[in-house]
Coordinates of C-alpha atoms in Angstrom, one line a residue:
X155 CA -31.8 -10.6 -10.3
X156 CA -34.6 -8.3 -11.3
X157 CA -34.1 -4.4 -11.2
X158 CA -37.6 -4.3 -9.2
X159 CA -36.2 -6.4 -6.3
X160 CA -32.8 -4.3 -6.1
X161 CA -34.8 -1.4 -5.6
X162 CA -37.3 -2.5 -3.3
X163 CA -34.2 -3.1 -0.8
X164 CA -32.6 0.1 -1.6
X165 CA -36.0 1.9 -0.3
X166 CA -36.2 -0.5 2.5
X167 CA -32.7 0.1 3.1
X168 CA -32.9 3.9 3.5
X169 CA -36.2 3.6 5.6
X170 CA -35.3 2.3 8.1
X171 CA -32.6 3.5 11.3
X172 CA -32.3 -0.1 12.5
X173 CA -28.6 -1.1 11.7
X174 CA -29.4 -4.6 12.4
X175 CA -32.5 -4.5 9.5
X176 CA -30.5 -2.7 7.4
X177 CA -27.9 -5.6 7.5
X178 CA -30.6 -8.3 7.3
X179 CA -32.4 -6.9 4.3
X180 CA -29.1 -7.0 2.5
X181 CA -28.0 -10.7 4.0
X182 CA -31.5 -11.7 2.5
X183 CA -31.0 -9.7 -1.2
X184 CA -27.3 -11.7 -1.5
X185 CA -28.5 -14.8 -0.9
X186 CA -31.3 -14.3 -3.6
X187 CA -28.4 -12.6 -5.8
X188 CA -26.3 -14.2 -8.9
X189 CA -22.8 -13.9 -7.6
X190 CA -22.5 -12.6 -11.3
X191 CA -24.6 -9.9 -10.0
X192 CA -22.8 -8.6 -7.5
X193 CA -20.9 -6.6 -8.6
X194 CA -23.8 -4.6 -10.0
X195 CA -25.5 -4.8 -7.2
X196 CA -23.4 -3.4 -4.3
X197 CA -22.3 -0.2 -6.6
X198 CA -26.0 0.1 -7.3
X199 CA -26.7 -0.1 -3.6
X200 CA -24.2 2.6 -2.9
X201 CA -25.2 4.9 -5.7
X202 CA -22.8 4.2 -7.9
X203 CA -22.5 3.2 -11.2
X204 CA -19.9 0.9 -12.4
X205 CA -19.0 2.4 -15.2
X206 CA -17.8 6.2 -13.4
X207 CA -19.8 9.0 -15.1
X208 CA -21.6 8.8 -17.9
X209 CA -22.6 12.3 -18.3
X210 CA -26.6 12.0 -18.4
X211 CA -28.2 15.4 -17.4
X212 CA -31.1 16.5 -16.4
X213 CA -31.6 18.0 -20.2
X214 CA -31.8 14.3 -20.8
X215 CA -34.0 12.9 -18.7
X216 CA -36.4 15.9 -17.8
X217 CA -38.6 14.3 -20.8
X218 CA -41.1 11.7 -18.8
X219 CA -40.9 8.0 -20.5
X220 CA -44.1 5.6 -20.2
X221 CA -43.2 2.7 -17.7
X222 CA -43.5 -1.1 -18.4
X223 CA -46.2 -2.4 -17.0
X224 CA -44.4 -5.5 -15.2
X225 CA -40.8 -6.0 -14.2
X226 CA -38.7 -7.9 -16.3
X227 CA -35.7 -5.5 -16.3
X228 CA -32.4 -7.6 -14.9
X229 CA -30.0 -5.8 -13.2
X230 CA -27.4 -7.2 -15.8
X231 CA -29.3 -6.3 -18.7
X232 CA -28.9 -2.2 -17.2
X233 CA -25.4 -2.5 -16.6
X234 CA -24.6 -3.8 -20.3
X235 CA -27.1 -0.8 -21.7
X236 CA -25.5 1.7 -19.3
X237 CA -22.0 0.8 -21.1
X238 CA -23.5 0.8 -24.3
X239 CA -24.6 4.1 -23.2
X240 CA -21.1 5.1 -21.9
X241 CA -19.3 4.1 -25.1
X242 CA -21.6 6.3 -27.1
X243 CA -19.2 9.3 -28.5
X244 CA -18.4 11.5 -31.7
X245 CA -21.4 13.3 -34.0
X246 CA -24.7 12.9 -33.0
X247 CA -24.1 11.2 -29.7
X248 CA -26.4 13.1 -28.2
X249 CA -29.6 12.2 -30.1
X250 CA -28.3 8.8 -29.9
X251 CA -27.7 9.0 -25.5
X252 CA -30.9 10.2 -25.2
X253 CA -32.5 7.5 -27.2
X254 CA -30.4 4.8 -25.3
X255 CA -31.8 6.3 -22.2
X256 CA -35.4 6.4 -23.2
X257 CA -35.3 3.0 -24.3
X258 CA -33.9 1.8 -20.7
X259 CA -36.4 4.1 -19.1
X260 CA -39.4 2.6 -21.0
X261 CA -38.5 -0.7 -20.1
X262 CA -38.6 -0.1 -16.6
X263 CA -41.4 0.2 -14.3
X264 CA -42.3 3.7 -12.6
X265 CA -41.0 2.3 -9.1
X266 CA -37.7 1.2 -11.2
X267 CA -37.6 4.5 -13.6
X268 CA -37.6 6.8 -10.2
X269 CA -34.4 4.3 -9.1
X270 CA -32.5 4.8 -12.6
X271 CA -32.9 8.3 -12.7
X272 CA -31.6 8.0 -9.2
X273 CA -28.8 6.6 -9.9
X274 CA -28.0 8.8 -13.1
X275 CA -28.2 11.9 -11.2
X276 CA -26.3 10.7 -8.1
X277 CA -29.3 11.1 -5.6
X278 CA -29.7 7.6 -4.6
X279 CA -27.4 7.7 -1.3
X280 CA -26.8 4.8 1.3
X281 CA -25.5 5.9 4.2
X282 CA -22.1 3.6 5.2
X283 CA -23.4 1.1 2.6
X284 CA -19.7 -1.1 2.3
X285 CA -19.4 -1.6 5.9
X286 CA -23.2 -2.9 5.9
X287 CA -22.4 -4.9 2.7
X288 CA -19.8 -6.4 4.9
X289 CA -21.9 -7.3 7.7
X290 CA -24.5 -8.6 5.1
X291 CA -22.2 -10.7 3.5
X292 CA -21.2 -12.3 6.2
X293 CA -24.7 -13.3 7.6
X294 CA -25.6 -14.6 4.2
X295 CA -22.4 -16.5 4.0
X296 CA -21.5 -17.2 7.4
X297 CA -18.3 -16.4 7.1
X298 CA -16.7 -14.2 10.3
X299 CA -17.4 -10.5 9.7
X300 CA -13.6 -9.4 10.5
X301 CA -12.7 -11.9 8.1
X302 CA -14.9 -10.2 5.1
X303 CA -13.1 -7.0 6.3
X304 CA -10.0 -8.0 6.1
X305 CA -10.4 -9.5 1.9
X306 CA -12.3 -6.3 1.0
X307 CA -9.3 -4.2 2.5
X308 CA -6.7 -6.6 1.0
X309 CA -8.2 -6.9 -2.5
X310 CA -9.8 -3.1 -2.8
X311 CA -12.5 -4.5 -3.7
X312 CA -15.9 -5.3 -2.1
X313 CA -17.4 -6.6 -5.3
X314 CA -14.6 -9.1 -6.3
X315 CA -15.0 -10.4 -2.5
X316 CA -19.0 -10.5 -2.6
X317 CA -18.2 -12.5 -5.9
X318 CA -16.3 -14.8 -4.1
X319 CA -17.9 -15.8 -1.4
X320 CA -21.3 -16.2 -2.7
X321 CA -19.6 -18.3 -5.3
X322 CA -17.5 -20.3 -3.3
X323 CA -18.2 -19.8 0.1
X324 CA -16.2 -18.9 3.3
X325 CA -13.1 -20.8 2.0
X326 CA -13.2 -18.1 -0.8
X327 CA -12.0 -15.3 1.6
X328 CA -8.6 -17.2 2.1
X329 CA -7.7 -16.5 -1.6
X330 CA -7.7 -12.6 -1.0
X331 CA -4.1 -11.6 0.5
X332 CA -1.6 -8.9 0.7
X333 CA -0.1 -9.2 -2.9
X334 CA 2.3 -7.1 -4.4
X335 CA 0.4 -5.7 -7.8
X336 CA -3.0 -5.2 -6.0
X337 CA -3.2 -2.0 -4.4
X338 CA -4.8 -2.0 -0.7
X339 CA -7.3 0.8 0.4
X340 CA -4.8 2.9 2.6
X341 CA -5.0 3.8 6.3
X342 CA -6.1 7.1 7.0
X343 CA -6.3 10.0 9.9
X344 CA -8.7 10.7 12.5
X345 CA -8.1 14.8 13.3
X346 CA -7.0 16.0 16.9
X347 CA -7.0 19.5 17.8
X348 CA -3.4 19.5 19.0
X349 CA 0.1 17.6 19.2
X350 CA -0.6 17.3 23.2
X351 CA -3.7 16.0 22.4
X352 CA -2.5 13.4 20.4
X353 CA 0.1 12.6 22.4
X354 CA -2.5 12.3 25.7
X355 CA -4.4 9.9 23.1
X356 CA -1.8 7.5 21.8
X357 CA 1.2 7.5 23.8
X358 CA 4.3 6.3 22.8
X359 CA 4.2 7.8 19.3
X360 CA 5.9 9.4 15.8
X361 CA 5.4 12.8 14.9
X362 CA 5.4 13.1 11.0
X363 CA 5.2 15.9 8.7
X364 CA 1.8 15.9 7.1
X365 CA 3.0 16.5 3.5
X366 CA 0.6 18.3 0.8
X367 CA 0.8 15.9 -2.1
X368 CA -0.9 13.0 -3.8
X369 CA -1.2 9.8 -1.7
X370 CA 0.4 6.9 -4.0
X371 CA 1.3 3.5 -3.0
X372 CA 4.1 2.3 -4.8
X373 CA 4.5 -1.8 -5.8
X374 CA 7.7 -3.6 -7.3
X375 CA 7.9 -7.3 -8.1
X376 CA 10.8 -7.5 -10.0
X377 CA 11.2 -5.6 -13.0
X378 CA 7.6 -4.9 -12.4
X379 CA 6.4 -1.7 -10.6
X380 CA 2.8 0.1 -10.3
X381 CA 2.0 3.4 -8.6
X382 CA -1.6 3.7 -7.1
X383 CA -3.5 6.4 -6.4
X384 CA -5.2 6.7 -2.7
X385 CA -8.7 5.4 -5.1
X386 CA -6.7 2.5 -6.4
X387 CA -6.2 4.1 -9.7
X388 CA -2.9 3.1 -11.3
X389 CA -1.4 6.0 -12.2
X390 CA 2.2 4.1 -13.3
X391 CA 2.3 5.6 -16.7
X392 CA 2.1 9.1 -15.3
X393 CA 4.8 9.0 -12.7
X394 CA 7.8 7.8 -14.8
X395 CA 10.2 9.3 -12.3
X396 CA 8.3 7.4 -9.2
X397 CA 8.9 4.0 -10.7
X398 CA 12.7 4.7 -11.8
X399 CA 13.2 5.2 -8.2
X400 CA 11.7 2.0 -7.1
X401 CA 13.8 0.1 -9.5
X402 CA 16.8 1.7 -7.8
X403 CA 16.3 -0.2 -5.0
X404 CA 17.9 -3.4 -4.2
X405 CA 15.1 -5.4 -2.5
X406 CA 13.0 -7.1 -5.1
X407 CA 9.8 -7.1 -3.8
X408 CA 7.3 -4.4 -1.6
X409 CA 4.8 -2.3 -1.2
X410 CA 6.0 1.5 -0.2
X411 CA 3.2 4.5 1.0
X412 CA 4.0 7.7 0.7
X413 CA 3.1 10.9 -1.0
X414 CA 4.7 12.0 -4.5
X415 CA 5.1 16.1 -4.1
X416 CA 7.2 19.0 -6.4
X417 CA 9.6 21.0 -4.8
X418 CA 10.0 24.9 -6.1
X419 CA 13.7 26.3 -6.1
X420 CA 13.9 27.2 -2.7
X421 CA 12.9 23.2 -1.7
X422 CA 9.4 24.4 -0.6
X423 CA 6.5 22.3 -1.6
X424 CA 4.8 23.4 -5.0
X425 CA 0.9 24.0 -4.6
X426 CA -1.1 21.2 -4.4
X427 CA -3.1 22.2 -7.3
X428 CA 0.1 22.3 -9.4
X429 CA 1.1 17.9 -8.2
X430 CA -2.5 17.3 -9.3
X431 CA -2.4 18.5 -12.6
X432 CA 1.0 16.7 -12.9
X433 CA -0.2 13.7 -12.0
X434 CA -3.7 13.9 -13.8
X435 CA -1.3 14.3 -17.3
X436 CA -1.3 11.4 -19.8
X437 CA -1.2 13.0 -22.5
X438 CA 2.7 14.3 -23.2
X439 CA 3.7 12.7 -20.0
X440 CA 7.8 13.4 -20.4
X441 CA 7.0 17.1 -21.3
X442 CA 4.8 16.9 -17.9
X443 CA 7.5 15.8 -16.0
X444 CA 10.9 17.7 -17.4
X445 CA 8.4 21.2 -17.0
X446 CA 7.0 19.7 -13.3
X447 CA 9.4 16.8 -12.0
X448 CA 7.7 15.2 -8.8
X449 CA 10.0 13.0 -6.2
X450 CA 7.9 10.4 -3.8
X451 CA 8.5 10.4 -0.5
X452 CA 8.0 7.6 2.1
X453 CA 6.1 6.9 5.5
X454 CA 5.3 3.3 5.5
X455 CA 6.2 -0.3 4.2
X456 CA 3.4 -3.0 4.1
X457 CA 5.3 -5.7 2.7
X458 CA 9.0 -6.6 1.3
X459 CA 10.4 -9.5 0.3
X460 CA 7.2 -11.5 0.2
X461 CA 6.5 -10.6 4.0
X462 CA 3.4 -9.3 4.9
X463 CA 4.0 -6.6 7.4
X464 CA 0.4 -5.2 8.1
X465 CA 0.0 -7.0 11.3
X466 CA 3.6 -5.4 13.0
X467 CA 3.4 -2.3 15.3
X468 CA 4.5 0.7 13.5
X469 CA 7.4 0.9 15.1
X470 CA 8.9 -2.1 13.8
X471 CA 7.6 -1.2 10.3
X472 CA 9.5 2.4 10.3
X473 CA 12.7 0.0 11.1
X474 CA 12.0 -2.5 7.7
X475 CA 11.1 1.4 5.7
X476 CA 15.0 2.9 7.1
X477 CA 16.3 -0.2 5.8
X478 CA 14.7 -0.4 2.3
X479 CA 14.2 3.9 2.1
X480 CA 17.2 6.0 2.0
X481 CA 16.9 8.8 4.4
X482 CA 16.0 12.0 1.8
X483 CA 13.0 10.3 0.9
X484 CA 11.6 9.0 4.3
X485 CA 9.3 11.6 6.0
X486 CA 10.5 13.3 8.4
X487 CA 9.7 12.5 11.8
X488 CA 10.2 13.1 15.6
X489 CA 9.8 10.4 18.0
X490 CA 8.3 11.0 21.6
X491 CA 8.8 7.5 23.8
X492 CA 7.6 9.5 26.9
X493 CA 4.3 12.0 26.7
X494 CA 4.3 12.6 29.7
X495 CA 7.7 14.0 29.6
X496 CA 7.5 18.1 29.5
X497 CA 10.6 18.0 27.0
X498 CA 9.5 15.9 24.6
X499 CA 6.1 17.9 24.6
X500 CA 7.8 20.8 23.7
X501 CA 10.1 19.8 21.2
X502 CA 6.9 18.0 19.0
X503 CA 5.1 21.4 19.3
X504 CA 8.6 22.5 18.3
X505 CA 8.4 20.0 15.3
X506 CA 4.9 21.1 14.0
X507 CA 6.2 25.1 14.0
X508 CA 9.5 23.4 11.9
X509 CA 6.9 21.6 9.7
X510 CA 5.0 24.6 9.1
X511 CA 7.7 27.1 8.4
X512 CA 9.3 24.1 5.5
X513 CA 5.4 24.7 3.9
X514 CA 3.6 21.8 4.7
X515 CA 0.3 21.8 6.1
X516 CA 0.9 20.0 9.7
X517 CA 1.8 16.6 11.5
X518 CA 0.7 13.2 11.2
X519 CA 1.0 11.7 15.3
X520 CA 1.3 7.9 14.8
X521 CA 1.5 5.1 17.6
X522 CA 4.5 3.3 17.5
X523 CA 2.4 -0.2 18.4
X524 CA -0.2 0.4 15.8
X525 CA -0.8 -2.1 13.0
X526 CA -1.8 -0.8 9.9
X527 CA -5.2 -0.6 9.2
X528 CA -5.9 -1.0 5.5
X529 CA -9.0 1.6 4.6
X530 CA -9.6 2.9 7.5
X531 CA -9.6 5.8 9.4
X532 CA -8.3 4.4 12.6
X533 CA -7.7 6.5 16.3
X534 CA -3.9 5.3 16.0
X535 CA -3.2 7.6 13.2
X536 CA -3.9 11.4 14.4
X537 CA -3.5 14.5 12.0
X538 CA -2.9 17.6 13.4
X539 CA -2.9 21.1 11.3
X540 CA -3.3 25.0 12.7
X541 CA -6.3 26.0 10.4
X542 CA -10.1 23.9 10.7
X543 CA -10.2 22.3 7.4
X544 CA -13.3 20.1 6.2
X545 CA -13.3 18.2 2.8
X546 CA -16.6 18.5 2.1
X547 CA -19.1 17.9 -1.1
X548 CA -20.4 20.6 -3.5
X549 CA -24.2 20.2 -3.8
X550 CA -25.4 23.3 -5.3
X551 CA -23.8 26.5 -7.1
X552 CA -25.0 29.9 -7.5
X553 CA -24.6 31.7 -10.8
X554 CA -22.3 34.8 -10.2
X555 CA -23.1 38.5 -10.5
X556 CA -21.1 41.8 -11.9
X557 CA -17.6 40.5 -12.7
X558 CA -18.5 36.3 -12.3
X559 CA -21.7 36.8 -14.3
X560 CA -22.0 33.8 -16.2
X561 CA -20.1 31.5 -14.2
X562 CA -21.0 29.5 -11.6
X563 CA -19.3 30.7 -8.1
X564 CA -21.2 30.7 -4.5
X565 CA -20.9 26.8 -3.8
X566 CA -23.6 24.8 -1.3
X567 CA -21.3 22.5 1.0
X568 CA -22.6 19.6 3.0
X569 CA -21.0 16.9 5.3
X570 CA -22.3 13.5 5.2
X571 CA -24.7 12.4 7.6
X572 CA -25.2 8.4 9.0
X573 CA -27.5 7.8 6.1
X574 CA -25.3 8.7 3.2
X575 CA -27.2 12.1 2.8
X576 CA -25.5 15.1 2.7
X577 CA -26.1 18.4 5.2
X578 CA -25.6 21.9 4.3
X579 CA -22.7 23.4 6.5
X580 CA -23.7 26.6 4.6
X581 CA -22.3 28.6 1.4
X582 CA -18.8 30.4 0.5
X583 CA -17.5 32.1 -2.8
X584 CA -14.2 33.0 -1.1
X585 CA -10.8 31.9 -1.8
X586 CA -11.7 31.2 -5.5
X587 CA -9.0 32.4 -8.2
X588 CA -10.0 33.2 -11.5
X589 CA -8.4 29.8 -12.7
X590 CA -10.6 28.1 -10.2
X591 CA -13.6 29.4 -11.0
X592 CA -13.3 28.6 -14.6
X593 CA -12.6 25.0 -13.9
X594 CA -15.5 24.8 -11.1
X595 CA -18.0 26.1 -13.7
X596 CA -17.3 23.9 -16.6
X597 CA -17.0 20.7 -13.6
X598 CA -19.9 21.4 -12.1
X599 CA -21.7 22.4 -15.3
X600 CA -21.2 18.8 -16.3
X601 CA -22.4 17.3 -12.8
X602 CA -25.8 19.6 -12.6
X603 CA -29.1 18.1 -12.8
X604 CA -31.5 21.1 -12.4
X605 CA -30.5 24.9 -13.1
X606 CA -33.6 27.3 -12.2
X607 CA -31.5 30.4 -13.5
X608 CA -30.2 31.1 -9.9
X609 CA -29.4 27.6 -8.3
X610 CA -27.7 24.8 -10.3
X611 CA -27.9 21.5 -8.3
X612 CA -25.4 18.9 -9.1
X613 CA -24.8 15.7 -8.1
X614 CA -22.6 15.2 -4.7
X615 CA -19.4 13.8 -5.9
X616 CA -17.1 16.8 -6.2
X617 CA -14.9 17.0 -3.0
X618 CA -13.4 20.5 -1.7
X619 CA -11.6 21.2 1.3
X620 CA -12.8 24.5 3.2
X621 CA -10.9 26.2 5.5
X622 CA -13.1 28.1 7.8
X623 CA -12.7 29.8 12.0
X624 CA -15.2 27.9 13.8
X625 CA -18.9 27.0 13.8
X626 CA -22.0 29.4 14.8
X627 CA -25.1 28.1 15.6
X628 CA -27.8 28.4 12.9
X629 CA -31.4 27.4 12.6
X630 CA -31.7 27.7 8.7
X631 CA -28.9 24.6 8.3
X632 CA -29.9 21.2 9.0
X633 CA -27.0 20.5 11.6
X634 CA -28.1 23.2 13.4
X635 CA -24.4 24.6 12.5
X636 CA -23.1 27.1 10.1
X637 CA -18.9 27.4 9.4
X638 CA -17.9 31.0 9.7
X639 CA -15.7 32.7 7.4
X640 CA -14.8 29.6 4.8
X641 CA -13.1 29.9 2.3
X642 CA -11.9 27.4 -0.8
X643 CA -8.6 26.2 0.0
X644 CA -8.7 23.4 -3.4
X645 CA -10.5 20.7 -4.7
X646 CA -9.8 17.4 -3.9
X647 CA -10.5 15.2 -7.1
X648 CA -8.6 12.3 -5.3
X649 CA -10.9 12.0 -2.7
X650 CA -14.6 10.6 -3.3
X651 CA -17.6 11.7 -1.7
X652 CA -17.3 8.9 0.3
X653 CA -14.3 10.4 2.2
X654 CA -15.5 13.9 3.1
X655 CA -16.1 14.6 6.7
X656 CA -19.1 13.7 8.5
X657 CA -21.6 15.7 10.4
X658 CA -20.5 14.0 13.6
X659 CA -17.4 14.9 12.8
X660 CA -17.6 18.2 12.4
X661 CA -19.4 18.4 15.6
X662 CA -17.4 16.6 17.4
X663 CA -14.0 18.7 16.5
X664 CA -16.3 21.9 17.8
X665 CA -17.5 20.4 20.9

């Protein structure tokens, strides 16, 4: 498939409002495709390169390039320069990037140039693009939407299921199922405002501590066991400890989420700055772990013994957990069979104050019939925590004055709107430690694509979560909302932009 015609339908795409053009401009591009370009396509689509970061600034590509005069450009062909261009390291890389880049950008046309630099910078932004790609495959395949859902969540992988199907067609979709050694995008939280409610909302229901750690989902087939990150990373070789405990356990076979955390001496959770680094470590990994041991603990089971359990209400899945789990390193929980009961109210408020006062950040309210819903953030699962956080994405940084001179410090946040843009919620330089705002300016001094002295503008894929006292009206923001008082709580470098919180939701949570 040419370049030219992949970004032809990522203009159309992000023209137009209509969800139901949206999806048939990308049913028509996948049946045109290669299914050997798909998975270069849908990244592209999305705005995101296959390869991660490659580290192209603007100092880079600031110098204008002479276009082709025709299209001849493959979308194949850029994917194997953009890894040549990735692999690029050591003395004199940098002459040799930027002549990689030019020679990209001067076979290109203008129309395609304006998409590549797009896509280097991180600008090129489609709002909801997977769950369209869905809907798109499906019309171009027609195989049943829910069906395309379902492989994507079970192999974590859109691509890999595009591939498939345009390959070999709606049979295809039966070879993706729950299997132990492929990670599954987990189920996340919707937010309520309160544990009463949640419990109005779901009913008969589990109230879990919402623990401050690092989302891992832990898989053992035999002697065989691999620890995932929430972004499917496998992180196995990291967590040594993690996967001696899953060898401990006398069932052969399962898939286990939970959270790995640290505890300090007093058994209070360790900051969750302090797990990340831990778990970012490859380098002297047993030194990591004898200075910063971590211990996982477990709130669901989504398969043991070669059963898949994703389709069983929660309830029945907490009973296969208490059997395979010993009780230390289950989650704690309360269960509430009656909401409308006044004492069962008041002992989950109860719960949440306990939950608070152990150092973790809230509750989790989960509905006992609930099935799990792999990557997504379903109404079944409700989290509930005392201060208005928002995950949101950097766009912009302000150079500092008097004692931050020279680093970067008053960051530009924005929620994500329906189209895969981003809106500024407004700006905060509060809650930053010194340690923090050295890392922040050497991250987001690699991520910038334009500084003009005052303003750096980077590209939206750096995740922070703000605390913050409520919302004030404001004409000057795009939402037509500010956040008053925020302040940096952390960065989130597990989440992608993909995952902060939306516009609607933050308006929504205010209303």
């Amino acid at each position: 498939m040419l370049l030219a015609r992949l970004a032809q339908v990522s203009r159309d795409v992000a023209a137009t409002s209509a969800r139901s053009r949206k999806t048939a401009l990308l049913a028509e591009l996948f049946r045109d495709a290669e299914p050997a370009d798909v998975p270069v396509v849908i990244p592209y689509l999305a705005g995101r390169l296959p390869q991660g970061r490659l580290g192209i600034g603007w100092s880079v590509l600031r110098h204008p390039v002479p276009p082709a005069a025709e299209p001849a450009l493959t979308v194949r062909e850029v994917d194997t320069a953009l890894t040549e261009l990735g692999a690029v390291s050591g003395p004199g890389s940098g002459a040799e990037r930027r002549g990689l880049v030019g020679a990209l950008l001067g076979a290109a046309t203008a129309d395609e140039q304006r998409f590549l630099i797009g896509l280097l910078t991180g600008e090129v932004r489609q709002g909801a693009l997977d769950a369209l790609a869905v809907e798109g495959l499906a019309q171009a395949t027609g195989a049943p939407p829910a069906e395309v859902r379902r492989a994507v969540m079970l192999a974590g992988s859109l691509p890999a299921v595009a591939e498939a199907l345009l390959a070999r067609g709606p049979e295809a979709l039966e070879e993706f199922t729950l299997t132990v050694g492929r990670p599954v995008q987990p189920m996340l939280a919707q937010s309520a405002a309160s544990v009463g409610d949640a419990l109005d909302r779901l009913g008969a229901c589990a109230v879990e501590e919402k623990l401050d750690g690092i989302r891992v989902q832990v898989h053992r087939q035999g002697p065989d066991v691999h620890v995932y990150t929430r972004t499917l990373d496998d992180i196995t070789e990291r967590l040594p400890e993690v996967a001696a405990v899953a060898l401990e356990s006398a069932a052969e076979s399962f898939i286990l989420d939970g959270e790995v955390l640290a505890l300090d001496e007093d058994g209070r959770p360790r900051a969750f700055q302090d797990i990340a680094g831990r778990v970012g470590s490859r380098l002297d990994v047993a030194t990591a772990a004898a200075q910063l041991p971590v211990a996982p603990v477990f709130f669901d089971v989504l398969s043991v013994d070669g059963r898949d359990l994703l389709a069983l209400p929660f309830g029945r899945r907490h009973d296969e957990l208490a059997r395979l789990v010993p009780e230390p390193m289950r989650v704690r929980r309360a269960l509430v069979t009656d909401p409308a009961d006044e004492q069962a109210r008041s002992a989950a408020d109860a719960f949440l104050a306990e939950t608070l006062a152990r150092g973790h950040e809230g509750v989790v309210v989960k509905a006992l019939d609930a099935a799990y819903s792999a990557g997504r953030r379903g109404a079944s699962w409700l989290k509930v925590k005392p201060v208005h956080t928002l995950d949101l994405v950097v766009l912009a940084v302000e150079w500092g004055h008097g004692r931050r001179t020279g680093k970067l410090s008053n960051l530009h946040l924005g929620a994500r709107r329906p189209d895969g843009s981003f809106a500024m919620l407004g700006k905060t330089f509060k809650g930053l430690t010194d340690r923090m705002l050295a890392w922040q300016t050497e991250r987001l001094g690699e991520l910038a694509v334009h500084d003009d002295g005052h303003v750096v503008t980077v590209r939206p894929e750096l995740v922070v979560e703000i605390a913050y006292d409520g919302l004030q009206r404001s004409t000057r923001y795009p939402a037509g909302v500010t956040l008053r008082f925020a302040r940096v709580v952390r960065y989130r470098e597990d989440k992608l932009p993909e995952e902060a919180d939306t516009v609607e939701t933050v308006l929504a949570a205010h209303a």
